[in-house]
Amino acid sequence: MKLICHPLTAEVPTIRPAGSRRDWMDATPESSAYRCLPLALANQHGWEVFTPTGFTASWNGGERVEDVTVRMDDPLAMGKPGAPMANFGSGILTFETGFLLRTPPGWNIWVMGPVNTPKDGIAPLNGVIETDWSPYAFTMNWRFTRPGEVRFEADEAIAQLFPVRRDLFDKIETEIRPLHADPKTFEQFETWRVSRADFATRLREGDKDAAELKWQKGYYRGLMPDGSKGPPSHKTKLRPKPFGDGE
């Protein structure tokens, strides 16, 4: 599959493989947040877009475009890919991405804020774009959650994106089924449930082995609860490829 980025300005857009690190996760005791593999993998899901300059954005609570103001550290960054602006009103802060994406037939692009990166006072707005045909540029938008100021630093991620199949939900059939209807999965779940309860008890009681282990690593290692190997496709790290120059 080929994902093509067409720059719309002379300035090369800052779009890079999504990073695995998050400041708040680093700050947890012993960086323990990274033990949650679903969290860590989500961080790396796709590519991130960055702002070229630090800036402070303010909203006074009004609905007009002028009620959002932006003060950039480098005014010359205006017009560059990832530069902020007020464009829509209603407390919305907008970033021009500065590129157009092209995907193979049947593939969309999901655009969202940087994953697992909460920001006080403002929240990213998600969008899905039909990038296999659309000749239209798109923006990344955030909405203030209350009047006040927010700060973005230079080279801070302002968007994260990845491809999704357009017909994904057309092909999915949903069903609620008792777990015991799948005896193999039920047996593995029960093994895990008992093991987890035992491990938690031993941690509370100061068991040395449990304390040294700190956490159960079955899912992280791709192992079944009984210790057997899970699927060979299990991943603990994603490696999206950087965008290179085409021919």
Coordinates of C-alpha atoms in Angstrom, one line a residue:
M1 CA 0.0 0.0 0.0
K2 CA 1.3 3.5 -0.9
L3 CA 0.4 6.6 1.1
I4 CA 1.4 9.7 -0.8
C5 CA 1.9 13.2 0.7
H6 CA 1.6 16.1 -1.8
P7 CA 3.1 19.3 -0.2
L8 CA 1.0 22.4 -1.1
T9 CA 3.7 24.9 -0.3
A10 CA 7.4 25.3 -0.9
E11 CA 7.9 24.4 2.7
V12 CA 8.2 20.7 3.3
P13 CA 5.4 19.7 5.8
T14 CA 6.5 18.3 9.2
I15 CA 4.9 14.9 9.1
R16 CA 6.8 12.1 10.8
P17 CA 6.2 8.6 12.2
A18 CA 4.3 8.9 15.5
G19 CA 6.6 8.8 18.5
S20 CA 6.2 6.3 21.4
R21 CA 7.0 8.7 24.3
R22 CA 4.6 10.9 26.2
D23 CA 5.8 13.4 28.9
W24 CA 3.0 12.3 31.4
M25 CA 3.8 8.6 30.8
D26 CA 7.5 9.3 31.5
A27 CA 6.5 11.0 34.7
T28 CA 4.6 8.0 36.1
P29 CA 6.5 6.0 38.8
E30 CA 9.2 4.0 37.0
S31 CA 7.5 5.1 33.7
S32 CA 5.0 2.4 34.6
A33 CA 2.4 3.7 32.1
Y34 CA 4.4 2.1 29.3
R35 CA 3.6 -1.3 30.7
C36 CA 0.1 -0.9 29.2
L37 CA 0.9 -2.2 25.7
P38 CA -2.4 -1.0 24.1
L39 CA -1.6 2.5 25.3
A40 CA 2.0 2.4 24.1
L41 CA 1.0 1.0 20.7
A42 CA -1.7 3.6 20.2
N43 CA 1.0 6.3 20.7
Q44 CA 2.8 5.0 17.7
H45 CA -0.2 4.5 15.5
G46 CA 0.5 6.4 12.2
W47 CA 2.1 9.7 11.6
E48 CA 2.2 13.0 13.5
V49 CA 2.0 16.6 12.2
F50 CA 3.9 19.4 14.0
T51 CA 3.6 23.1 14.4
P52 CA 6.6 25.2 13.2
T53 CA 6.5 27.7 16.0
G54 CA 5.6 28.1 19.6
F55 CA 2.5 30.2 20.2
T56 CA -0.2 31.2 22.7
A57 CA -3.8 31.0 21.7
S58 CA -6.7 32.7 23.6
W59 CA -10.4 32.5 23.6
N60 CA -12.8 34.9 25.3
G61 CA -15.8 32.7 25.1
G62 CA -17.5 34.3 22.1
E63 CA -18.7 32.8 18.9
R64 CA -17.0 35.1 16.4
V65 CA -13.8 34.3 14.6
E66 CA -12.1 37.3 16.2
D67 CA -12.9 35.8 19.7
V68 CA -9.9 33.4 19.2
T69 CA -6.5 35.2 19.0
V70 CA -3.1 33.7 18.3
R71 CA 0.3 35.2 19.3
M72 CA 3.1 33.4 17.5
D73 CA 6.7 33.3 18.8
D74 CA 7.8 33.6 15.1
P75 CA 5.4 35.7 13.1
L76 CA 7.3 34.6 9.9
A77 CA 5.9 31.1 10.4
M78 CA 2.5 32.4 9.3
G79 CA 1.5 30.4 6.2
K80 CA 3.9 27.6 6.9
P81 CA 2.5 24.0 7.2
G82 CA 1.2 23.5 10.7
A83 CA 0.9 27.2 11.5
P84 CA -2.1 28.2 13.7
M85 CA -5.0 30.5 12.9
A86 CA -8.5 31.4 13.8
N87 CA -10.8 30.5 11.0
F88 CA -14.2 29.1 12.1
G89 CA -15.3 30.9 15.3
S90 CA -17.1 29.0 18.1
G91 CA -13.8 28.7 20.1
I92 CA -12.1 26.7 17.3
L93 CA -8.3 26.9 16.7
T94 CA -7.3 25.8 13.2
F95 CA -4.0 24.5 11.7
E96 CA -3.4 24.4 8.0
T97 CA -1.7 21.1 7.4
G98 CA -0.1 22.2 4.1
F99 CA -0.4 19.0 2.3
L100 CA -2.8 16.7 0.4
L101 CA -2.8 13.0 1.0
R102 CA -3.5 10.3 -1.5
T103 CA -4.4 6.7 -0.6
P104 CA -5.3 3.6 -2.8
P105 CA -9.0 3.1 -3.7
G106 CA -11.3 2.4 -0.8
W107 CA -9.0 3.9 1.9
N108 CA -9.7 6.9 4.1
I109 CA -7.4 8.8 6.4
W110 CA -8.4 9.3 10.1
V111 CA -7.1 12.6 11.4
M112 CA -7.1 13.2 15.1
G113 CA -5.1 14.9 17.9
P114 CA -1.9 13.3 19.1
V115 CA -2.9 10.1 20.8
N116 CA -2.8 10.0 24.7
T117 CA -1.7 13.6 24.9
P118 CA -4.3 15.5 27.0
K119 CA -4.0 19.3 26.9
D120 CA -5.7 21.5 29.5
G121 CA -8.2 23.9 28.2
I122 CA -8.5 22.7 24.6
A123 CA -9.4 19.4 22.9
P124 CA -8.6 18.1 19.3
L125 CA -11.5 17.4 16.9
N126 CA -11.3 14.2 14.8
G127 CA -12.1 13.8 11.1
V128 CA -12.2 11.1 8.5
I129 CA -11.3 12.1 4.9
E130 CA -11.8 10.2 1.6
T131 CA -8.3 10.6 0.4
D132 CA -8.4 8.2 -2.5
W133 CA -10.2 10.8 -4.6
S134 CA -10.5 14.1 -2.8
P135 CA -8.5 17.0 -4.3
Y136 CA -9.4 19.2 -1.3
A137 CA -6.9 20.2 1.4
F138 CA -7.9 19.7 5.0
T139 CA -7.3 21.5 8.3
M140 CA -6.7 20.1 11.8
N141 CA -8.9 21.8 14.4
W142 CA -9.0 22.0 18.1
R143 CA -11.8 23.5 20.3
F144 CA -11.3 25.4 23.5
T145 CA -13.1 23.7 26.4
R146 CA -13.4 27.0 28.3
P147 CA -12.3 30.6 27.9
G148 CA -8.6 31.2 28.6
E149 CA -5.2 30.7 27.2
V150 CA -3.4 27.6 25.9
R151 CA 0.3 27.2 24.9
F152 CA 1.8 25.1 22.1
E153 CA 5.6 24.8 21.8
A154 CA 7.5 24.8 18.5
D155 CA 7.6 21.3 17.0
E156 CA 4.8 20.1 19.2
A157 CA 2.5 17.5 17.6
I158 CA -0.9 19.0 16.6
A159 CA -2.3 16.0 14.7
Q160 CA -2.0 12.3 14.2
L161 CA -3.3 10.3 11.2
F162 CA -3.5 6.8 9.8
P163 CA -5.4 5.0 7.0
V164 CA -8.7 3.1 7.6
R165 CA -10.8 1.1 5.2
R166 CA -13.9 3.0 4.0
D167 CA -15.9 -0.2 3.9
L168 CA -14.8 -1.4 7.3
F169 CA -18.1 -1.2 9.0
D170 CA -20.0 -2.5 6.0
K171 CA -18.2 -5.8 6.4
I172 CA -18.4 -6.2 10.1
E173 CA -21.2 -8.3 11.5
T174 CA -21.8 -7.8 15.3
E175 CA -23.1 -10.3 17.8
I176 CA -23.4 -10.8 21.6
R177 CA -22.5 -14.3 22.6
P178 CA -21.8 -15.8 26.1
L179 CA -18.1 -16.4 26.7
H180 CA -18.6 -20.0 27.6
A181 CA -19.9 -20.6 24.1
D182 CA -16.3 -20.5 23.1
P183 CA -14.8 -23.1 25.5
K184 CA -11.2 -22.5 24.5
T185 CA -11.3 -18.8 25.1
F186 CA -13.4 -19.3 28.3
E187 CA -10.7 -21.7 29.7
Q188 CA -7.9 -19.2 28.9
F189 CA -9.9 -16.3 30.4
E190 CA -10.5 -18.3 33.6
T191 CA -6.8 -19.2 33.9
W192 CA -5.9 -15.5 33.5
R193 CA -8.6 -14.4 36.0
V194 CA -7.4 -16.7 38.7
S195 CA -3.8 -15.9 38.0
R196 CA -4.5 -12.1 38.2
A197 CA -6.3 -12.4 41.5
D198 CA -3.5 -14.5 43.0
F199 CA -0.9 -12.1 41.8
A200 CA -2.8 -9.1 43.2
T201 CA -3.0 -10.9 46.6
R202 CA 0.7 -11.7 46.6
L203 CA 1.5 -8.1 45.8
R204 CA -0.7 -6.8 48.7
E205 CA 1.0 -9.3 51.1
G206 CA 4.5 -8.3 50.1
D207 CA 5.4 -11.5 48.3
K208 CA 9.1 -11.0 47.2
D209 CA 8.7 -12.7 43.8
A210 CA 5.6 -10.7 42.9
A211 CA 7.2 -7.5 44.0
E212 CA 10.2 -8.2 41.8
L213 CA 8.0 -9.0 38.9
K214 CA 5.9 -5.8 39.5
W215 CA 3.3 -6.7 36.9
Q216 CA 2.1 -9.7 34.8
K217 CA 3.5 -9.6 31.3
G218 CA 1.5 -12.2 29.5
Y219 CA -0.3 -9.9 27.1
Y220 CA 2.8 -7.7 26.6
R221 CA 4.8 -10.8 25.7
G222 CA 2.1 -12.2 23.5
L223 CA 1.6 -15.3 25.7
M224 CA -1.6 -17.1 26.5
P225 CA -2.6 -17.3 30.2
D226 CA -1.4 -20.9 30.3
G227 CA 2.1 -19.8 29.1
S228 CA 1.7 -21.1 25.6
K229 CA 2.7 -18.8 22.7
G230 CA 0.1 -16.5 21.2
P231 CA 0.0 -15.5 17.5
P232 CA 3.3 -14.7 15.7
S233 CA 1.8 -11.5 14.5
H234 CA 1.8 -10.0 18.0
K235 CA 3.5 -6.6 18.2
T236 CA 5.1 -4.6 21.0
K237 CA 6.2 -1.8 18.8
L238 CA 5.0 -0.1 15.5
R239 CA 7.4 1.3 12.9
P240 CA 5.5 3.6 10.5
K241 CA 7.9 4.5 7.6
P242 CA 8.9 8.1 7.2
F243 CA 7.8 10.0 4.1
G244 CA 10.7 9.9 1.5
D245 CA 11.1 11.7 -1.7
G246 CA 9.3 10.1 -4.7
E247 CA 10.7 9.7 -8.1

